[in-house]
Coordinates of C-alpha atoms in Angstrom, one line a residue:
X1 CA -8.0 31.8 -0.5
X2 CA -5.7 33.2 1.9
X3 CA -2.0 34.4 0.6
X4 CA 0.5 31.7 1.4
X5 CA 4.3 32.0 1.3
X6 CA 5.4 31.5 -2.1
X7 CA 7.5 28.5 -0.7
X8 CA 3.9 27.0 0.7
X9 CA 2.0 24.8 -1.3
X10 CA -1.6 22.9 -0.7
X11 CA -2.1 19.9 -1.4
X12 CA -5.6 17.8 -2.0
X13 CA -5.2 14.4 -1.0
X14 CA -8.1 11.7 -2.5
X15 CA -8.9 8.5 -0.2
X16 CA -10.8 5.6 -1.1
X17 CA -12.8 4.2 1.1
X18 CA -12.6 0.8 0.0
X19 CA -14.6 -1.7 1.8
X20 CA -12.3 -4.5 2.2
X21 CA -9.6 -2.2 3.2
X22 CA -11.4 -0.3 6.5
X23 CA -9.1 2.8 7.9
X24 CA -5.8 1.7 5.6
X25 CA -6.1 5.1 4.0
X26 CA -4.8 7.2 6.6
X27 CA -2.2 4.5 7.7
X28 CA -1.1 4.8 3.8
X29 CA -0.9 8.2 3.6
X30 CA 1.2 8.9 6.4
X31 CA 3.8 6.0 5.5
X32 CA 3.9 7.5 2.1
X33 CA 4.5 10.8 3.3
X34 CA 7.5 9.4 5.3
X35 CA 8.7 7.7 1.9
X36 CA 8.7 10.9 0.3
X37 CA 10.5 12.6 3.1
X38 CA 7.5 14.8 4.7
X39 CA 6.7 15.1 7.8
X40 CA 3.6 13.5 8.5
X41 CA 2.3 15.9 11.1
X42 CA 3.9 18.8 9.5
X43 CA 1.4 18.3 6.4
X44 CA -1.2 16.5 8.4
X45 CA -1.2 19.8 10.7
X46 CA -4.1 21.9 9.8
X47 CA -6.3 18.9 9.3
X48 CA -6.0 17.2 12.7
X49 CA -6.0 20.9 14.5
X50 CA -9.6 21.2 12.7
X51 CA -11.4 17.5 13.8
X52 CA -9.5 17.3 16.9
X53 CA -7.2 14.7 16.5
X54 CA -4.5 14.0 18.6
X55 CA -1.1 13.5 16.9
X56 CA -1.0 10.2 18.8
X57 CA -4.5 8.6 17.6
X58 CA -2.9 8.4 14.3
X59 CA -1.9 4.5 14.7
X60 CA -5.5 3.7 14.7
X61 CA -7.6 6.5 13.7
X62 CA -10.9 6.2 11.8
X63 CA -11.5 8.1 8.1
X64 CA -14.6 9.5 10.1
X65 CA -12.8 11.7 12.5
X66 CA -11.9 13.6 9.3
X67 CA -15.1 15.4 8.6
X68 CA -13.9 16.6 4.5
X69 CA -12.9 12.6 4.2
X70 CA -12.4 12.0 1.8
X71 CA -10.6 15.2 0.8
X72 CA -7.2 15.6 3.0
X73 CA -5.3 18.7 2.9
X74 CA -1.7 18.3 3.1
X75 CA 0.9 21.7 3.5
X76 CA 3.8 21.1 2.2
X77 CA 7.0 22.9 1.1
X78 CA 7.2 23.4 -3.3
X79 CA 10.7 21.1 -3.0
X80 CA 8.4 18.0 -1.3
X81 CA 5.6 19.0 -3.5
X82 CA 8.4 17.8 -6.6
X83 CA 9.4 14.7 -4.5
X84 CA 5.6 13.4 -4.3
X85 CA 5.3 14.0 -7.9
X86 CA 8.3 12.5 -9.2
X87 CA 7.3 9.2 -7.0
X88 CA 5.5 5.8 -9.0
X89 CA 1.9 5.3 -8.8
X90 CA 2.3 3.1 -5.9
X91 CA -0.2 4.2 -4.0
X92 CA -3.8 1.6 -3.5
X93 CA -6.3 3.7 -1.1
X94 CA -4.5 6.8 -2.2
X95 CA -6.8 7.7 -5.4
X96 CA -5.6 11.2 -7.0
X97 CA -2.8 13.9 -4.8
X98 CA -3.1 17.1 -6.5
X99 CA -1.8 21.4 -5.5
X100 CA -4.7 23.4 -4.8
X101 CA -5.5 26.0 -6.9
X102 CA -9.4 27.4 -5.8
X103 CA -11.8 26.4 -3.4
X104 CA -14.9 26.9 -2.3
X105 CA -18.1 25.5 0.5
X106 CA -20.7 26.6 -2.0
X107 CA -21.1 26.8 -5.4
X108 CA -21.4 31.1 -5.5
X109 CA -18.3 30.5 -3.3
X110 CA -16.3 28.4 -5.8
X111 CA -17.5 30.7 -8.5
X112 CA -16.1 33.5 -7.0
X113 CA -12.5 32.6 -6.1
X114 CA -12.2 30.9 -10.0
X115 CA -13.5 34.7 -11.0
X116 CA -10.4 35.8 -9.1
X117 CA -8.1 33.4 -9.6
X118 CA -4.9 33.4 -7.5
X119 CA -1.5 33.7 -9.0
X120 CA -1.1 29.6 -9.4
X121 CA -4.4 29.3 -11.4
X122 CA -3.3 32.1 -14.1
X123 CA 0.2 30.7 -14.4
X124 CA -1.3 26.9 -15.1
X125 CA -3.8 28.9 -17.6
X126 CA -2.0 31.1 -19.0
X127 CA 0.5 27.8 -20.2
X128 CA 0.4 27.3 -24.1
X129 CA 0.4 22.8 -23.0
X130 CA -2.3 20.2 -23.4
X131 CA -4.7 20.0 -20.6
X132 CA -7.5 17.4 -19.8
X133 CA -10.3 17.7 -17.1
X134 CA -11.2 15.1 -14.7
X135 CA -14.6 15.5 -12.7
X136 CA -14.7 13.5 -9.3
X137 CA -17.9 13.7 -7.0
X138 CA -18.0 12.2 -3.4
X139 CA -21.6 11.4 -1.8
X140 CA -23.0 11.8 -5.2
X141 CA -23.6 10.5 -8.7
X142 CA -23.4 12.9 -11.6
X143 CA -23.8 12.3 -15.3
X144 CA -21.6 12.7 -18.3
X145 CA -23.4 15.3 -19.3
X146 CA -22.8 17.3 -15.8
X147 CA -19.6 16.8 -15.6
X148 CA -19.2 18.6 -19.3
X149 CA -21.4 21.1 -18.0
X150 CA -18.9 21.7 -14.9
X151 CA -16.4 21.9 -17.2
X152 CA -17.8 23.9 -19.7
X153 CA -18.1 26.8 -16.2
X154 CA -14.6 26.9 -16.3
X155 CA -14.0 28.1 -19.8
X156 CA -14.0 31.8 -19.1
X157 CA -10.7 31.0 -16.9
X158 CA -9.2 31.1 -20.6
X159 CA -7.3 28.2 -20.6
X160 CA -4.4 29.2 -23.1
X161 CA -3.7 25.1 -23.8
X162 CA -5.8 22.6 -26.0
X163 CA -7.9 20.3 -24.6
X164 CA -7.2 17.0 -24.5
X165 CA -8.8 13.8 -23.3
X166 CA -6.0 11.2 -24.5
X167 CA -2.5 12.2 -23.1
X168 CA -2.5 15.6 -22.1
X169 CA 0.8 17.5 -20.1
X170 CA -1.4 18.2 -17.5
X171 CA -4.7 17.2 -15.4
X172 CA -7.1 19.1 -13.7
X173 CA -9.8 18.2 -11.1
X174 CA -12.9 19.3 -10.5
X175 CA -13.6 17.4 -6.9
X176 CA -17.0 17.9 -5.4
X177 CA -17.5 17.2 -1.6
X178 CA -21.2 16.2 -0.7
X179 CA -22.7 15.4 2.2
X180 CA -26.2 14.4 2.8
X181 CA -27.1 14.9 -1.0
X182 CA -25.6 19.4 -0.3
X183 CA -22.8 20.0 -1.7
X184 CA -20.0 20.8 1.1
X185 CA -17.0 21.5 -0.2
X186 CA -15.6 22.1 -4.3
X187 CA -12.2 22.0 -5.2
X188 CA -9.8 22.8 -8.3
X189 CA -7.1 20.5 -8.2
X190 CA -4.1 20.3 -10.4
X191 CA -2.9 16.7 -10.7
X192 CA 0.6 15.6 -9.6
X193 CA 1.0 12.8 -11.6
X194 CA -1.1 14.3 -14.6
X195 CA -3.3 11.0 -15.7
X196 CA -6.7 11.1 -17.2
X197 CA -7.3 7.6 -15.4
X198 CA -6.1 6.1 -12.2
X199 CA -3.7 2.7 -13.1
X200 CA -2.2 0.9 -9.8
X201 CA 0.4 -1.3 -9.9
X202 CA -1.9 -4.1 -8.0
X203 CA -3.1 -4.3 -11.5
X204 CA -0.1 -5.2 -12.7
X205 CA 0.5 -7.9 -10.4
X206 CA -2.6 -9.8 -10.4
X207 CA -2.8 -13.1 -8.8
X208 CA -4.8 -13.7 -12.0
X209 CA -2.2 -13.3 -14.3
X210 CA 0.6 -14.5 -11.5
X211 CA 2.6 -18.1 -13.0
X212 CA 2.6 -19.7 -9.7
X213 CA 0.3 -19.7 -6.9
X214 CA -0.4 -21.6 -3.9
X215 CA -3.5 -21.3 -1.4
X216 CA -2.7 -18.8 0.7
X217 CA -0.6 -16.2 -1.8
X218 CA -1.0 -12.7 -1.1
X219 CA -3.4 -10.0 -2.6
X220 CA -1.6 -8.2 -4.8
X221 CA -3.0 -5.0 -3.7
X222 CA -2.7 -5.7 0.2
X223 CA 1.0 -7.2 -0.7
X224 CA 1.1 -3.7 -2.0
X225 CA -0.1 -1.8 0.6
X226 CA 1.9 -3.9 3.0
X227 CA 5.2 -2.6 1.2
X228 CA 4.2 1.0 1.4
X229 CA 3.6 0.6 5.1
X230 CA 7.0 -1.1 5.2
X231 CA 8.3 2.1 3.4
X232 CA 10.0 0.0 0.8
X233 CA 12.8 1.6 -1.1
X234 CA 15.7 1.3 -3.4
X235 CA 18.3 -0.6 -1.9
X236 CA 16.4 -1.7 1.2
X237 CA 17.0 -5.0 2.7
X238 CA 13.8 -6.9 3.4
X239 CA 12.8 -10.1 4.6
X240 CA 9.4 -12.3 4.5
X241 CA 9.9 -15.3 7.5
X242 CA 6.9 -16.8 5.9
X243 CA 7.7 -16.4 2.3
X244 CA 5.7 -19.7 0.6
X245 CA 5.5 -18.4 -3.1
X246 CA 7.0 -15.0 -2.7
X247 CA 3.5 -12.9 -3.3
X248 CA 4.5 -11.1 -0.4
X249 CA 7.3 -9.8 -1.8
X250 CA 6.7 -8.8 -5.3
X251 CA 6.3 -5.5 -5.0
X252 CA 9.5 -4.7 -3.0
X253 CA 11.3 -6.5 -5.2
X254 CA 9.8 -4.0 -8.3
X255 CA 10.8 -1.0 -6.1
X256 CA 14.4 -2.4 -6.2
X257 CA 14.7 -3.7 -2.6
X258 CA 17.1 -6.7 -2.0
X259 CA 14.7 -9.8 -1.1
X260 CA 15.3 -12.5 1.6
X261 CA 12.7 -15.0 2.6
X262 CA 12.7 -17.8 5.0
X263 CA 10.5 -20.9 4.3
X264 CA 9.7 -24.3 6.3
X265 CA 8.2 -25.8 3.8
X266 CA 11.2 -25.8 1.0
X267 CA 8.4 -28.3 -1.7
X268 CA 6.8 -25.0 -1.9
X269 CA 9.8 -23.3 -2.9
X270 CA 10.8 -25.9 -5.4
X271 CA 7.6 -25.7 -7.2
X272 CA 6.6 -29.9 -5.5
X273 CA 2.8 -30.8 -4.7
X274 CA 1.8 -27.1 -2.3
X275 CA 2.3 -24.7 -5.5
X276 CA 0.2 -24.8 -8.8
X277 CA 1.3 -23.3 -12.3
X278 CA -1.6 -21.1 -12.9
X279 CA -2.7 -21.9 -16.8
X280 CA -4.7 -18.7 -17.4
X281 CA -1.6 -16.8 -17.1
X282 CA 0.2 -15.0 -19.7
X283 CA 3.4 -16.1 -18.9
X284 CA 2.8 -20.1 -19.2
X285 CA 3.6 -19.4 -22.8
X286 CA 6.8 -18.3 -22.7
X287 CA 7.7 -22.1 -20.2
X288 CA 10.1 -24.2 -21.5
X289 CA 8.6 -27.5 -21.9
X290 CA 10.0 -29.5 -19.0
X291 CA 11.3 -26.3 -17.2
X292 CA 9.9 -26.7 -13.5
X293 CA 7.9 -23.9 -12.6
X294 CA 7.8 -22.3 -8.9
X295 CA 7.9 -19.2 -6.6
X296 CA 11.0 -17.9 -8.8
X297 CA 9.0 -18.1 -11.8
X298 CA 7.0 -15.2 -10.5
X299 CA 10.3 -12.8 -10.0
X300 CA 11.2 -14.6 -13.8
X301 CA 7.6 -13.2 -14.9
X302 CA 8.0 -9.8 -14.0
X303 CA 11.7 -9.0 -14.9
X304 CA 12.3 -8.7 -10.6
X305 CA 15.7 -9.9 -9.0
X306 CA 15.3 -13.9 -7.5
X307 CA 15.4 -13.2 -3.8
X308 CA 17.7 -15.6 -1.4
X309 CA 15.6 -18.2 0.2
X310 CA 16.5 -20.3 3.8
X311 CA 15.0 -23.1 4.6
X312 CA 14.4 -22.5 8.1
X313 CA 11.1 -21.1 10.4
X314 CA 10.2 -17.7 11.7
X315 CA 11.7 -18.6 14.9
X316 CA 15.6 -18.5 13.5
X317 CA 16.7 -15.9 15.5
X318 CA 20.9 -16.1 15.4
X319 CA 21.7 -16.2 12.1
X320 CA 24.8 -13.9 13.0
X321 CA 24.3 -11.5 10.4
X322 CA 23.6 -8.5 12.7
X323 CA 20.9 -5.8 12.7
X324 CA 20.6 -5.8 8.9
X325 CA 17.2 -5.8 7.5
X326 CA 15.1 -2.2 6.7
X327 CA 11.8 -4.1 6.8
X328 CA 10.3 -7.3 7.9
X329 CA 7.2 -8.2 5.5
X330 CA 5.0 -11.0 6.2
X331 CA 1.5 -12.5 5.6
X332 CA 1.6 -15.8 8.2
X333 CA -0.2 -18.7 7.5
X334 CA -2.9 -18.1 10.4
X335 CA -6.1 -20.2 8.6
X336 CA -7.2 -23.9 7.9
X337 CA -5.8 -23.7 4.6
X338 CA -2.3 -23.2 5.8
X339 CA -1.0 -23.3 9.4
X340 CA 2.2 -20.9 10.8
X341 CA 4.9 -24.2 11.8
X342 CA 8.3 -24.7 13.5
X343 CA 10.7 -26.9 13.2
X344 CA 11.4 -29.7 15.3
X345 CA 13.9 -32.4 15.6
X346 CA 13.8 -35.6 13.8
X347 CA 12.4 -36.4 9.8
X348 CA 8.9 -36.2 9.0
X349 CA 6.8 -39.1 9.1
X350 CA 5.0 -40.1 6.6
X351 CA 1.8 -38.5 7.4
X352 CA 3.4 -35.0 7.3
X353 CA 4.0 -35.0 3.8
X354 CA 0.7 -34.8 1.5
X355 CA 2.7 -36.1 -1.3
X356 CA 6.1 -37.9 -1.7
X357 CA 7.4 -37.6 -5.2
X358 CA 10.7 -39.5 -6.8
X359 CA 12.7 -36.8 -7.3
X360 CA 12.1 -35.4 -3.5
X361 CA 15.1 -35.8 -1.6
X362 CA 14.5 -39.0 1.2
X363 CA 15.0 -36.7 4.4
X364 CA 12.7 -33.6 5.3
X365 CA 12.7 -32.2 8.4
X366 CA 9.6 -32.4 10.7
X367 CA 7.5 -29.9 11.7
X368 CA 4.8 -28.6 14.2
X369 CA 2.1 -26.0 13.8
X370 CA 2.1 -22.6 16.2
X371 CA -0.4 -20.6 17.5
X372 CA -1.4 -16.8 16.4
X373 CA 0.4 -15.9 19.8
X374 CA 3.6 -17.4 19.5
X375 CA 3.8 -16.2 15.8
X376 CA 3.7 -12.7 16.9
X377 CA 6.5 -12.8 19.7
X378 CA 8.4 -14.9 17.3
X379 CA 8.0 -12.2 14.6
X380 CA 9.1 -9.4 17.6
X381 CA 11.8 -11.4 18.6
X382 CA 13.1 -11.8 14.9
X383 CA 12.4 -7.7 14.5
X384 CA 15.0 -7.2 17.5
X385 CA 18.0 -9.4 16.3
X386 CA 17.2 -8.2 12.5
X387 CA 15.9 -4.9 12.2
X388 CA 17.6 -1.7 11.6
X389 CA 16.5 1.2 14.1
X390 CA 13.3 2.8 12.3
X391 CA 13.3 -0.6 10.5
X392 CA 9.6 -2.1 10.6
X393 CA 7.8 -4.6 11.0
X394 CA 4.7 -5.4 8.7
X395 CA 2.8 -8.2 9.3
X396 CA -1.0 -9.6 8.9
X397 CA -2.7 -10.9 12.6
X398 CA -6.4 -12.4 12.8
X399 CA -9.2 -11.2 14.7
X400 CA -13.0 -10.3 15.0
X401 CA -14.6 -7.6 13.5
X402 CA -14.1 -4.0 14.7
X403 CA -11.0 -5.0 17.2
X404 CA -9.4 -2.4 19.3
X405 CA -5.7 -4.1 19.2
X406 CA -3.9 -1.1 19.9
X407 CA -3.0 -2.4 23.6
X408 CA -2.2 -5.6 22.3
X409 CA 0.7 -4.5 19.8
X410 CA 1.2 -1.4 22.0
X411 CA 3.3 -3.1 24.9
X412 CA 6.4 -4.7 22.9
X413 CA 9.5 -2.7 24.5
X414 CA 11.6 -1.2 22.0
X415 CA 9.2 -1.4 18.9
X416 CA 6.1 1.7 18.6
X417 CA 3.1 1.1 17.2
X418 CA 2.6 2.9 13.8
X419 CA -1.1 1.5 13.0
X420 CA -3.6 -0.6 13.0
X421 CA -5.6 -1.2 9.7
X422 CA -8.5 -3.5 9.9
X423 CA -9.2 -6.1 6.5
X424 CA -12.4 -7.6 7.1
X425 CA -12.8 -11.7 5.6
X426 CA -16.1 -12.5 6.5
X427 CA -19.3 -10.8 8.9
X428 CA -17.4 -12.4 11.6
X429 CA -13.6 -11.9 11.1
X430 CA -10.9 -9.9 9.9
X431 CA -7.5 -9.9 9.8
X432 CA -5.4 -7.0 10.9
X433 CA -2.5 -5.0 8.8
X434 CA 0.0 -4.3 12.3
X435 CA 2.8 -2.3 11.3
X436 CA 5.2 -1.4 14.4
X437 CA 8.4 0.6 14.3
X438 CA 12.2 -0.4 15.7
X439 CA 13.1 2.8 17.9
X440 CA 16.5 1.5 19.4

């Protein structure tokens, strides 16, 4: 391994490649890498220099451009290296970030730099602390009783620690790279985040498990991974136009943003005929009997802050409160089970409602269903009176399979196109994770 500055640190980063999530690694990784206040092409430097990628395809470039996918090497400075490790385990197609410590494109290879192991490899041995061993192979099944006999290779690195398997103070990784059944690249890793297994917060926020629910609540993890493209932080403002049962916003509100959400349809809201309690979850003991149950219950559930609701559409432009928002977040209704609306004058006739109930008050205000077009300049025109500058915009569009929509969300003046992350639905369709960018 060649000498780096002692200020240098290599990084490993681990991508899934998780079918129902196509390309939203990359877009991930460089929004989180912008959270934790690295560069992105800085640390992204070596490895788009290598596969000859442009700085610029990285709104919409593909995992296979990166021929170690899905290994990334980061460079990064030892403060950032402190900053990524100090940050929650927020990350969805983001497996495992952990320094570099040997490396090798063959096994004689590997064998040789752990024979002569580099100053960071006998500091993390030499350490009287608990250590556990994690063995992860790419392109390849092994056995339990390989990876013990991978680990078991390692012993004459005298390890100064006890090995642990339950909570040990730190992780390594023994990462395998193979392609076409050969092995093409080994790594020893030391984890950032020092867990034995992988626990995402998208667990935690289950739709199973969620109180309240209504047909067209968000994923938890794709709510998830929409927050990290939005860069959601402490403090931040952020607003969902289309915010039905709050899904949406969950996780911002657990990373201590400051929720707004504007909603049409305020039964939903309220917890009348849209919404459903959800029995199977954990929470519906803890109900008051009688208590009304609705998209606040969810903040309720999870300990979060209630966010401020408006009843009003996606299309409210002046609401004379300035350039005030960090992020826009939204997952609009696009489908047959739920339609993106506007208002319009006049009460609703009878036939809008699909179900009066006493206690409804007697006037609700009509409504008339948009198209995926409109939605989008509506959402652009909303980001220009709202957003901060370098505020985003983070929204959900629908499309075929394998669409090239950077032209499409490349053309709106004053915004830039960060990515393009494809979600596929069906053989057919898809819908389309846009994220785009306020630059003045």
């Amino acid at each position: 391994m060649e000498t780096k500055s002692p200020e240098s640190v290599t990084l490993i980063a681990q991508l899934l490649n998780k079918d129902n999530f196509t390309h939203f690694g990359i877009q991930e990784l460089v929004s989180m890498l912008k959270l934790w206040e690295v560069d992105p092409l800085k640390a992204l430097g070596s490895e788009l220099a290598s596969n000859g990628i442009s700085p610029t395809d990285l709104a919409h470039v593909k995992e296979d451009r990166f021929a170690g996918f899905p290994f990334l090497r980061l460079e990064v400075t030892r403060e950032e290296t402190k900053r990524i490790a100090a940050s929650s385990n927020r990350m969805v197609c983001i497996a495992r970030v952990g320094e570099l410590l040997c490396e090798g494109s063959s096994e004689a290879a590997f064998e040789a730099e752990v024979a002569a192991p580099g100053p960071r490899l006998r500091e993390e041995a030499a350490k009287d602390e608990d250590f556990g061993f994690v063995v992860l192979a790419h392109g390849r099944t092994i056995s339990k009783e390989e990876q013990t006999a991978k680990i078991e290779a390692l012993r004459f690195c005298d390890f100064h620690g006890r090995c642990s398997l339950e909570s040990p103070d730190r992780v390594f990784i023994l990462a395998e790279n193979f392609k076409g059944g050969e092995l093409w690249h080994k790594y020893l890793l030391l984890d950032l985040h020092a867990v034995m297994k992988r626990k995402t917060l998208a667990n935690k926020f289950n739709l199973r498990e969620r109180i309240f629910l209504g047909p067209t609540s968000t994923d938890a993890e794709l709510a998830l991974l929409m927050t990290n493209q939005a860069r959601v932080d402490r403090g931040h403002f952020v607003l969902d136009p289309f915010f039905g049962t709050g899904s949406t916003l969950v996780p911002a509100a657990f990373f201590g943003a400051k929720c707004f959400g504007f909603e049409i349809d305020f039964r939903v809201v309220h917890g009348y005929a849209v919404g459903r309690v959800n029995p199977q979850s954990p929470f519906a003991a803890s109900i008051e009997p009688g208590k009304r149950v609705n998209c606040f219950s969810n903040y309720e559930q999870y300990g979060l802050e209630r966010p401020e609701v408006l009843r009003c559409d996606s299309a409210t432009f002046e609401l004379g409160i300035g350039k005030m928002f960090d992020s826009i977040v939204c997952a609009p209704p696009y489908g047959k089970r739920a339609s993106a609306r506007q208002s319009k004058k006049g009460e609703a006739k009878p036939a809008d409602l699909e179900e009066r109930k006493q206690d409804l008050p007697p006037k609700i205000i009509g409504s008339h269903i948009t198209s995926c077009e409109e939605v989008t300049e509506k959402l652009v025109r909303l980001a220009r009176n709202a957003l901060k500058v370098s505020g985003r915009l983070v929204f959900l569009y629908p499309g075929g399979r394998d669409a090239d929509l950077s032209d499409k969300f490349g053309k709106f003046e004053d915004f830039e196109l960060v990515g393009v992350s494809e979600n596929p639905i069906s053989k057919e369709f898809s819908r389309y994770l846009v994220t785009l960018e306020r630059k003045k």
